[in-house]
Coordinates of C-alpha atoms in Angstrom, one line a residue:
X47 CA 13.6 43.8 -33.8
X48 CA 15.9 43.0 -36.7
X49 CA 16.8 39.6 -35.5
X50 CA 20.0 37.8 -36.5
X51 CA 19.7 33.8 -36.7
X52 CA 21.1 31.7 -33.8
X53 CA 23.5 30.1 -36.0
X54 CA 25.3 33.3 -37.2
X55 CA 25.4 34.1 -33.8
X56 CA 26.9 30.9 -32.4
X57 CA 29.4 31.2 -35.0
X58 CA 30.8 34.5 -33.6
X59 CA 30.6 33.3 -30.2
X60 CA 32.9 30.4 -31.1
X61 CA 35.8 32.5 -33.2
X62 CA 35.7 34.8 -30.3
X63 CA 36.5 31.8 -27.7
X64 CA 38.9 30.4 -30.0
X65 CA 40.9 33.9 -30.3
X66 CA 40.7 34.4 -26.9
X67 CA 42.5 30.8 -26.2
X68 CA 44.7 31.0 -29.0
X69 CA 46.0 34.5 -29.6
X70 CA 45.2 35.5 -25.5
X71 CA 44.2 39.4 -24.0
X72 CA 47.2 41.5 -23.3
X73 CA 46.8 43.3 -20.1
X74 CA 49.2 46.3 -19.6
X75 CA 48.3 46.8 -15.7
X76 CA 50.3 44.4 -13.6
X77 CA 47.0 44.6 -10.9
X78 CA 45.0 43.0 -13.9
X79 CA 47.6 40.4 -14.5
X80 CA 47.6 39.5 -10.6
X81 CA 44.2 39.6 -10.8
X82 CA 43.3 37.2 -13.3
X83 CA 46.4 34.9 -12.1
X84 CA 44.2 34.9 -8.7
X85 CA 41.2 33.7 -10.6
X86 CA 43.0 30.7 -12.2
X87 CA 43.3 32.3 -15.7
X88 CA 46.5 30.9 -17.7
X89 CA 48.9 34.0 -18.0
X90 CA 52.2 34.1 -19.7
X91 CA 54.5 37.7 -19.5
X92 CA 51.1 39.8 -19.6
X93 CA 49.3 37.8 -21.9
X94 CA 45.7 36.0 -20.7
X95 CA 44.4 32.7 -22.2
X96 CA 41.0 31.8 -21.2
X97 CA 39.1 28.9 -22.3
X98 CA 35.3 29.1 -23.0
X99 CA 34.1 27.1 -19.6
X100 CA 36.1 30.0 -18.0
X101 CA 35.1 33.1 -20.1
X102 CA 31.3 32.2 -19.4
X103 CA 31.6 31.6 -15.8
X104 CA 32.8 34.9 -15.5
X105 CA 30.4 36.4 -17.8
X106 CA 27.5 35.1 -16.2
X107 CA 27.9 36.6 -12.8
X108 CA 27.2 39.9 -14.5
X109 CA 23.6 41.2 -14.4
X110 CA 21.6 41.0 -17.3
X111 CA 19.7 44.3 -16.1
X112 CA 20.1 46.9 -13.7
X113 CA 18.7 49.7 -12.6
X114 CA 20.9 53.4 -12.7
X115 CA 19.3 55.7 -10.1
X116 CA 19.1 59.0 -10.5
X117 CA 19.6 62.0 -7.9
X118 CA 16.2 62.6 -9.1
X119 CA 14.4 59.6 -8.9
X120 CA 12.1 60.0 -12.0
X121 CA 15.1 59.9 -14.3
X122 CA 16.0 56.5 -12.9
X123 CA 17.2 54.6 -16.0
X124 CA 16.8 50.5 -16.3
X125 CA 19.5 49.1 -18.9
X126 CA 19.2 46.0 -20.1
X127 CA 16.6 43.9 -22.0
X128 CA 14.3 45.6 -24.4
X129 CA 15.0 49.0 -23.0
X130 CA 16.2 51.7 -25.2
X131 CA 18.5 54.7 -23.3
X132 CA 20.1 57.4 -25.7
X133 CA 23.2 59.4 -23.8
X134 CA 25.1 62.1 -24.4
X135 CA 28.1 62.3 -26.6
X136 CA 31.3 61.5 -25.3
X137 CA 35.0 62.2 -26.6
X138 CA 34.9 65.6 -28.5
X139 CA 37.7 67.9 -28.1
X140 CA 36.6 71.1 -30.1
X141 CA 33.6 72.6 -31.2
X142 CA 32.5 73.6 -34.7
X143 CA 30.4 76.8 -35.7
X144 CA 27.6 76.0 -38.5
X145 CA 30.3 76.8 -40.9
X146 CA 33.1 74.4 -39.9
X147 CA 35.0 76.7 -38.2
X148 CA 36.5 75.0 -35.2
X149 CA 37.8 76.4 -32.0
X150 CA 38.5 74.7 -28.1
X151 CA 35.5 73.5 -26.2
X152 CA 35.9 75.4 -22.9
X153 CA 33.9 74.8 -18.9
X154 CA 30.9 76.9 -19.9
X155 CA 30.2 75.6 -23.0
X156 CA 30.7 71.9 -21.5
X157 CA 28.0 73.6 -18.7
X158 CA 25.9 74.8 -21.9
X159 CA 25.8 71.1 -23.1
X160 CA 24.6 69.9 -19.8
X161 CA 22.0 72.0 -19.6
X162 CA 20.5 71.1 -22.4
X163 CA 21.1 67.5 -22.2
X164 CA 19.0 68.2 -18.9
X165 CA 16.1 70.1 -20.4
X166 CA 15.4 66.9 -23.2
X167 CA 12.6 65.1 -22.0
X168 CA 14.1 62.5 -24.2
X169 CA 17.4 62.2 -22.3
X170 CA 17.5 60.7 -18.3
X171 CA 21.2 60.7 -18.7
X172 CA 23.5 63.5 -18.2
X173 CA 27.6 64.4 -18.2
X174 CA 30.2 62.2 -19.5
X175 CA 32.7 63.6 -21.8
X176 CA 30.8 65.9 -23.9
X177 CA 33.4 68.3 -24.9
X178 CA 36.9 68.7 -23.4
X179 CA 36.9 71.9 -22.1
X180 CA 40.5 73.4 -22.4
X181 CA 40.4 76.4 -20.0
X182 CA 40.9 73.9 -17.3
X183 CA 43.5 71.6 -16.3
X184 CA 43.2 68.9 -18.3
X185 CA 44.2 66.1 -15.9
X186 CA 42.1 66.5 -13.9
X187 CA 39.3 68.0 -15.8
X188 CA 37.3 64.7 -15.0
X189 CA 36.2 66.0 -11.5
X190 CA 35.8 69.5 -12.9
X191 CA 33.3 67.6 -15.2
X192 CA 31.7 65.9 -12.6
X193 CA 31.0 69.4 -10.3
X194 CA 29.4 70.5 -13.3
X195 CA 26.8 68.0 -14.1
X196 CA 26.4 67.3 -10.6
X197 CA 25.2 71.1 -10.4
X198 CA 23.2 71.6 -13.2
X199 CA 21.7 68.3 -14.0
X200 CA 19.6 65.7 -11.6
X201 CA 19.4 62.9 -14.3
X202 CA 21.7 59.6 -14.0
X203 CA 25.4 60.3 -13.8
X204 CA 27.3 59.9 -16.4
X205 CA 30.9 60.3 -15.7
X206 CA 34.4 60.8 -17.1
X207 CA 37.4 58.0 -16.6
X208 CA 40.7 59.1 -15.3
X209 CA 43.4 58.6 -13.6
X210 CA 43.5 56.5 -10.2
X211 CA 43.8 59.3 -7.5
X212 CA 41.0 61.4 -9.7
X213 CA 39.1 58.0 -9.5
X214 CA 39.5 57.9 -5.9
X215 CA 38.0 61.7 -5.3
X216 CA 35.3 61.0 -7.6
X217 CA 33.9 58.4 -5.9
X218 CA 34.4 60.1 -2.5
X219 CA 32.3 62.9 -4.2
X220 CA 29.7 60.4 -4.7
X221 CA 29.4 59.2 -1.2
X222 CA 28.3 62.7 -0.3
X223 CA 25.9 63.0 -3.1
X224 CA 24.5 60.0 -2.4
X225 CA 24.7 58.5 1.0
X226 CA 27.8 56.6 1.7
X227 CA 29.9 53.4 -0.1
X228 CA 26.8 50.9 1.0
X229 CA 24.3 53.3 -0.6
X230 CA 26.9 53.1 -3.5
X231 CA 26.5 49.5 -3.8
X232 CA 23.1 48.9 -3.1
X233 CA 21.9 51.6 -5.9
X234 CA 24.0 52.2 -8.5
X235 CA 24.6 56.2 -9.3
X236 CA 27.5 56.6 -11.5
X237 CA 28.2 55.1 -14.8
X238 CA 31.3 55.8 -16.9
X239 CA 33.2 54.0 -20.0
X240 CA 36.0 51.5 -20.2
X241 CA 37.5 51.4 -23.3
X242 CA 39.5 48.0 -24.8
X243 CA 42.0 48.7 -27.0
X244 CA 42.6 46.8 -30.1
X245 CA 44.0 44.5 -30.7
X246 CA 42.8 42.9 -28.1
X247 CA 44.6 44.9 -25.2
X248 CA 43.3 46.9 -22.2
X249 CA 45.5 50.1 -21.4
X250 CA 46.9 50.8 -17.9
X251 CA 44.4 53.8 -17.0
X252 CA 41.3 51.7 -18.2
X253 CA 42.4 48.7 -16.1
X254 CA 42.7 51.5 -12.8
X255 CA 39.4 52.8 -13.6
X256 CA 37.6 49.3 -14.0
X257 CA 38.5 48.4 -10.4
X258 CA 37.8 51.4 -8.8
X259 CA 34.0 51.1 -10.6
X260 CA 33.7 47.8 -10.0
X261 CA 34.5 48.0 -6.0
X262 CA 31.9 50.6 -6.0
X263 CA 29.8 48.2 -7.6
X264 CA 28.8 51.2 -10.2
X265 CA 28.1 50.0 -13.7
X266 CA 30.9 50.1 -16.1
X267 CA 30.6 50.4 -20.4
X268 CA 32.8 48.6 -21.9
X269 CA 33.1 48.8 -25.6
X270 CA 36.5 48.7 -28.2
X271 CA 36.3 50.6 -31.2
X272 CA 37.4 48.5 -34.1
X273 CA 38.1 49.5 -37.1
X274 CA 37.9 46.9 -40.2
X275 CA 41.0 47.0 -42.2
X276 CA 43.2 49.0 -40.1
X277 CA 43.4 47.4 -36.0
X278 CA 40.7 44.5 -36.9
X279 CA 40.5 42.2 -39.8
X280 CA 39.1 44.2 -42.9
X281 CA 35.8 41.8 -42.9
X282 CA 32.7 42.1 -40.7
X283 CA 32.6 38.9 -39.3
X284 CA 36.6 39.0 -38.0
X285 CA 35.8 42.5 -36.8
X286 CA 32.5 41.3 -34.8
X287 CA 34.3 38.7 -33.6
X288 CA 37.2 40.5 -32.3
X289 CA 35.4 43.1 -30.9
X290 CA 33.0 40.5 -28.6
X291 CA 36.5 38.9 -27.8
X292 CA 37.6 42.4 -26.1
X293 CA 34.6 43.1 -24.6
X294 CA 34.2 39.6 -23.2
X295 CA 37.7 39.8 -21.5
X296 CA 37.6 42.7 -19.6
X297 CA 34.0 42.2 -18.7
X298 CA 35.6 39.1 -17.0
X299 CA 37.7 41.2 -15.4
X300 CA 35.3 43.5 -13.9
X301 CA 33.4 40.2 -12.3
X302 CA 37.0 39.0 -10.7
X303 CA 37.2 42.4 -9.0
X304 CA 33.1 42.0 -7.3
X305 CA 31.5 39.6 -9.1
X306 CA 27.7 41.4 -9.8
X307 CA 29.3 44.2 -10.9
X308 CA 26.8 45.6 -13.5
X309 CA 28.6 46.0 -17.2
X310 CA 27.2 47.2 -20.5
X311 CA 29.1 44.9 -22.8
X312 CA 29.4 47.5 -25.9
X313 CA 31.4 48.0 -29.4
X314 CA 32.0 50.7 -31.2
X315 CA 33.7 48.8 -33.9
X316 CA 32.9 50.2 -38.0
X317 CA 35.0 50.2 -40.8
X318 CA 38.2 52.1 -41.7
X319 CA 38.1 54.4 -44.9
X320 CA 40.2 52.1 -47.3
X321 CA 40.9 55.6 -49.3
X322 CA 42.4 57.3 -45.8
X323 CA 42.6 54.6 -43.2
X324 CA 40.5 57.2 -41.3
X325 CA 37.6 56.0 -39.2
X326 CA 34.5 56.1 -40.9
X327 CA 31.4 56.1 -38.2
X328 CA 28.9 57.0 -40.5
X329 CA 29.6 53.7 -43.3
X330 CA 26.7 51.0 -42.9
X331 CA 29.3 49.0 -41.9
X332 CA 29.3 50.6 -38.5
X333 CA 25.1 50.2 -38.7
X334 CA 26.0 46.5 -39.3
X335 CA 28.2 46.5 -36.3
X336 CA 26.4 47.9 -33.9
X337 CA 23.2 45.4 -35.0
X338 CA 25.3 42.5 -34.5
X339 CA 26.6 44.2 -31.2
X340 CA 23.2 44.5 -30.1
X341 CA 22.2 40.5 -31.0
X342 CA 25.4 39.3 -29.3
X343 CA 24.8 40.8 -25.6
X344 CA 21.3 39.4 -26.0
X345 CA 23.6 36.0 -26.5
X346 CA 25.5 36.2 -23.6
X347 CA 22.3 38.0 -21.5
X348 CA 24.0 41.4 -20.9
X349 CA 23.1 44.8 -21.6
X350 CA 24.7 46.3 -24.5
X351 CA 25.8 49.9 -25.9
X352 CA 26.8 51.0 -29.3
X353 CA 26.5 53.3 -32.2
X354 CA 24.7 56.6 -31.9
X355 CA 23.6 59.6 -34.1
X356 CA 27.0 59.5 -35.8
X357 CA 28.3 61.1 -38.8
X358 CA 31.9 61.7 -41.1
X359 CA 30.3 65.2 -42.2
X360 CA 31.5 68.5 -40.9
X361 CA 28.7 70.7 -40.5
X362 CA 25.3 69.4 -40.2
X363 CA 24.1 68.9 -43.9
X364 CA 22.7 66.0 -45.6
X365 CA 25.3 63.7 -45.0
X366 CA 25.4 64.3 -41.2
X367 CA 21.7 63.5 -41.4
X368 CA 21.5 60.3 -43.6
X369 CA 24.0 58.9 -41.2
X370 CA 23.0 59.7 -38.2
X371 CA 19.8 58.7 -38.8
X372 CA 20.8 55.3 -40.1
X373 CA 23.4 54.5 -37.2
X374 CA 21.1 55.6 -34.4
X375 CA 17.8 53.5 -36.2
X376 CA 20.2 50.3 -36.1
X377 CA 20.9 50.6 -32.5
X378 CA 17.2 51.4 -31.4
X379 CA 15.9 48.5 -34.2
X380 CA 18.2 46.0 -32.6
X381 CA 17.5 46.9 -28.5
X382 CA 20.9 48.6 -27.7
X383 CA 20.1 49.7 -24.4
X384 CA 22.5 52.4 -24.4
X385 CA 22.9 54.7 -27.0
X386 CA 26.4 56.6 -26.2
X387 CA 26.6 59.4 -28.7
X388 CA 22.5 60.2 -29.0
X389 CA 23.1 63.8 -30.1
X390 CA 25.9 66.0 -31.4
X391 CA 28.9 64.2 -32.6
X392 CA 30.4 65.3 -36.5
X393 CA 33.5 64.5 -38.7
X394 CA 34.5 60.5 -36.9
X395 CA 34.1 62.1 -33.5
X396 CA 36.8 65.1 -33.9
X397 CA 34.3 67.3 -32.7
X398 CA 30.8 68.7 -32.3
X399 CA 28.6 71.5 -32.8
X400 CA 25.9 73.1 -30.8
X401 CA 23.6 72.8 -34.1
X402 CA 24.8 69.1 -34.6
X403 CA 23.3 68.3 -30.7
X404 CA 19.8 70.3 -31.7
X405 CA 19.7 68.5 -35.4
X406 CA 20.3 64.8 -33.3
X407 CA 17.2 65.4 -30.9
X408 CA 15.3 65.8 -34.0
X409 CA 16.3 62.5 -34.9
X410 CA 16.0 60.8 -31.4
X411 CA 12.3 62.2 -31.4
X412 CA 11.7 60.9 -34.5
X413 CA 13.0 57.4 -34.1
X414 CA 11.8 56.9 -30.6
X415 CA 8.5 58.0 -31.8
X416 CA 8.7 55.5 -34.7
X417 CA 9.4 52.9 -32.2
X418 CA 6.3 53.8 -29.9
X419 CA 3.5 51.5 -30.7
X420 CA -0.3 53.1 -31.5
X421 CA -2.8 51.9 -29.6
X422 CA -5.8 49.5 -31.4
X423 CA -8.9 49.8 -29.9
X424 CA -12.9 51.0 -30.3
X425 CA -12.0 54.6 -29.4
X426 CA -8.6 54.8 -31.9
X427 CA -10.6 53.0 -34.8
X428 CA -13.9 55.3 -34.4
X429 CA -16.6 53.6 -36.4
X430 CA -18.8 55.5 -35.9
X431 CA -17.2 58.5 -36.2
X432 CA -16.3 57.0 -40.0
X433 CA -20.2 56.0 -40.6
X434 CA -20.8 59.7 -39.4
X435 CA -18.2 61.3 -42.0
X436 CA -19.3 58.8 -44.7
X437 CA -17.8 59.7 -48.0
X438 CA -18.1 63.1 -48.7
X439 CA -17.1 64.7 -44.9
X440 CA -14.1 65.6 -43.6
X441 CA -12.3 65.1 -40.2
X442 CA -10.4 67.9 -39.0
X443 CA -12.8 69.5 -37.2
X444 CA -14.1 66.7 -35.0
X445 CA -14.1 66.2 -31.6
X446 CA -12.1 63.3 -32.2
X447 CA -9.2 64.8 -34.1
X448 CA -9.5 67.6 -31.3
X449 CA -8.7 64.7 -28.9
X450 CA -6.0 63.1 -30.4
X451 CA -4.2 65.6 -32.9
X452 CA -1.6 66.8 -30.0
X453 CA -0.7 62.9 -28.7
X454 CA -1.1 60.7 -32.0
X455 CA 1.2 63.0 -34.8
X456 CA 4.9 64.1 -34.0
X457 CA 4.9 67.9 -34.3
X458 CA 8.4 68.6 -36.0
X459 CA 10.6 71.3 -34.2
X460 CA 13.2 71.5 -37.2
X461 CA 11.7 70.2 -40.2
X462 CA 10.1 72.4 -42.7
X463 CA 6.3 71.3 -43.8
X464 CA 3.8 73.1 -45.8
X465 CA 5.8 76.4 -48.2
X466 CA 8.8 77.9 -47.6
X467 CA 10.7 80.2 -49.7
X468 CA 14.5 78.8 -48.4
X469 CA 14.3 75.3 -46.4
X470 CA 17.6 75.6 -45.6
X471 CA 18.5 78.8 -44.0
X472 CA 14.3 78.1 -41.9
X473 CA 16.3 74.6 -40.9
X474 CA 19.0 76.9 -39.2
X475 CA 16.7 79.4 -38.5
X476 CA 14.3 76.5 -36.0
X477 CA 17.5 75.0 -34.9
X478 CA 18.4 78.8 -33.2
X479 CA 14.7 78.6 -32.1
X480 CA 15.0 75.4 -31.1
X481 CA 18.1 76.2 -28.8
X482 CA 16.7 79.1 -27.2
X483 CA 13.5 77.2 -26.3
X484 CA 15.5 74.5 -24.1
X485 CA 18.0 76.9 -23.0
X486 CA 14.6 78.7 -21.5
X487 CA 13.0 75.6 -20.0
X488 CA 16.1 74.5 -18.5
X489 CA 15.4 77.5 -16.1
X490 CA 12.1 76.0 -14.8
X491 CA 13.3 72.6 -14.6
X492 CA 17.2 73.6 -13.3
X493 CA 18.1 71.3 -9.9
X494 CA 18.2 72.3 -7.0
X495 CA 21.7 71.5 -5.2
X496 CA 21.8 70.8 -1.6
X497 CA 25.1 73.8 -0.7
X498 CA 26.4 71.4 2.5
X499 CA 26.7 68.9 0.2
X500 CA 28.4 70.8 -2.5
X501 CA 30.8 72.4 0.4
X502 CA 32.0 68.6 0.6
X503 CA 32.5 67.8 -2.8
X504 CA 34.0 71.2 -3.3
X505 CA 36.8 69.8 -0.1
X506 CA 37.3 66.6 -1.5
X507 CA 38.7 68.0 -5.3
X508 CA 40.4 70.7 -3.6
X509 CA 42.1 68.3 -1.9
X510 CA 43.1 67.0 -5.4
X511 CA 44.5 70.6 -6.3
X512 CA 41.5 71.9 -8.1
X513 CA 41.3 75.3 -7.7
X514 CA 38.0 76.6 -5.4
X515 CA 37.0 79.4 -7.3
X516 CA 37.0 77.2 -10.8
X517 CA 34.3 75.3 -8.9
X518 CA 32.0 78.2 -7.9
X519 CA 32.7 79.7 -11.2
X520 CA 31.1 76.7 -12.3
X521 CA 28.5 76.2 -9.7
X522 CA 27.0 79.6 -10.6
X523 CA 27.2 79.3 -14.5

């Protein structure tokens, strides 16, 4: 772990208590502003003013782990202390062939996405707002969402935050997956993102969505998006600082509605291009963030959630790999526990590719591997073996590298070792492979849905004015 010093820490903590006294949280939902009024919190027009003693009392009744259960149970996920979780993207609108060339994101590919979310051994998470699929209607695409991970994924639920009455179906959908409100409560299924806005404001939908998850008791990511020199202060330190401000306040919030509520306190906070004013995700300034984001939930003992593969670049080339790399390394060096944004985002999250998502589990199977310890011991330092080789032998075909040579080295999937006449067109050429191999083993490892159970949720958004046959249509993709 890339520690950060206590003192550089403290600091952070105390501009962040000071901003939140002096300058205040705007809230735009009058149910927040009852709500914090309730809970003794200074408000003036729909401003907030917490002092420190208060700020920490509240953040303290948040768990500093919990577990998120899956439907099946060997996906169950724990977030929180040394534990390292990537996810799903989240957020992408259109999709991008290998050339650039963009087009809407539609149901099946959104269905396509799952499935191989599903079939990476690497992921236990699933859904969330991979692509915004625009052959269906858009407001209340959230539950469409949700019927299609629910069918063809049984890792934890990731889900997608909407409006109230959308909120309300969703979590009457979960009931029936999963065994009623108490069950609900007791283990956590569904986990979906509240967004701060900045400057330090939450929105009226977020607010909605943050008590609807938190009477459910189902675990809530909370994470604004900074960016330095354009809604933050152009340095690190004033952007940090912000950001833990944000995150801090409506985590706060979330405890006043059930205190235990879990929360993932998160940022997504980088730097703005000072060229553009665009957002720039893939800058090591975002790394920088994200390691700082990482240090500071440790400070206040909560989980935490940032970065991801990320990248600026618009087809999956050197760039998109450099950064990506770089920004997921920093989250999985510094113990972010959840890792939004694992696989598939390009150009400051505009939009994705399928190659992008194939080239980013190359990268999570690399770093994950690079943060798997070897074991030391008699058999994995063979002495004898060595006496036996001496000087002059060779290893390769020993019983020992026989024993070892599938567990102990990382076979690439994508990367190119040994000669080849173009390395570039064989990378695109293993990526197709690559995709065709999960898109088989999903097949053998596809859930199995119980159909009474999907007849219910299939009631419950119909009710909500989905249409039926969108939902089989789905179902049988």
């Amino acid at each position: 772990m890339n520690y950060v010093s206590r003192e550089r820490l403290q600091k952070i903590h105390e501009a962040s208590m000071r901003m939140l006294e002096r300058t205040g949280m705007k809230y735009h939902n009058p149910k927040a502003i009852e709500i914090l009024k309730d809970h003794g919190i200074r408000v003036e027009g729909n401003v907030a003013y917490f002092t420190e003693e208060q700020l920490m009392y509240w953040a303290r009744k948040a768990p500093s782990t919990f577990t998120l259960y899956a439907r099946n149970p060997k996906h169950n996920i724990v977030i929180g202390g040394s534990n390292v979780n990537p996810a799903p993207l989240y957020g992408c609108a259109h999709i991008a062939d290998k050339n650039g060339v963009k087009r809407q994101a539609t149901i099946e590919d959104y269905v396509n996405y799952a499935k191989l979310f599903h079939a990476n051994d690497d992921f236990h998470v699933d859904g969330g707002l991979m692509v915004q699929p625009f052959d269906v209607p858009i407001p209340s695409s959230c539950l469409s969402m949700f019927y299609a991970t629910y069918t063809h994924s049984d890792k934890a639920m990731f889900c997608v935050a909407g409006k109230e009455e959308y909120m309300d179906a969703m979590l009457k959908a979960a009931e029936v997956a999963y065994g009623g409100k108490e069950e609900l409560l007791r283990h956590p299924h569904l986990i979906t993102i509240v967004n701060a806005n900045t400057p330090l404001q939450l929105d009226v939908m977020m607010t909605d969505v943050l008590i609807k998850f938190a009477e459910y008791g189902q675990p809530i990511v909370i994470a604004p998006c900074d960016m330095a020199g354009s809604t933050s202060p152009v340095t690190l330190a004033g952007t940090i600082a912000m950001s833990t401000a944000e995150a801090l306040a409506t985590i706060a919030l979330a405890q006043m509605v059930r205190p235990g509520t879990p929360v993932v306190m998160g940022s997504q906070s980088t730097t703005a291009d000072m060229k553009t004013g665009q957002i720039a995700i893939g800058a090591p300034e975002g790394a920088l963030c994200y390691r700082y984001l990482g240090q500071m939930a440790k400070f206040y003992q909560l989980p935490s959630r940032a970065g991801g593969a990320l990248t600026d670049s618009k087809v999956v080339d050197t760039q998109a790999g450099i950064e990506a790399y770089m920004t997921f390394l920093a989250c999985c060096q510094n113990e972010v526990n959840f890792i939004i944004h694992s696989a598939g985002i390009l150009d400051g999250y505009a939009y994705t590719s399928y190659e992008k998502v194939i080239s980013d589990f190359e990268v999570v199977r690399y770093v994950l591997r690079y943060l798997r310890e070897f074991d030391i011991n008699e058999d994995t330092i063979p002495l004898d073996l060595i006496d036996e080789v001496g000087h002059d032998g060779e290893y390769l075909t020993k019983d020992h590298t026989f024993q070892y040579c599938h567990t102990e080295p990382l076979a690439p999937t994508l990367c190119s070792r040994g000669n080849v006449q173009d390395a570039a067109h064989q990378y695109e050429l293993n990526i197709e492979k690559r995709y065709a191999q999960l898109m088989e083993a999903y097949q053998e490892k596809a859930p199995v849905c119980d159909q009474e159970v999907l007849n219910k949720i299939k009631d419950i958004f119909v009710e909500q004015g989905i249409d039926r046959e969108l939902l089989d249509k789905i179902e049988a993709m």
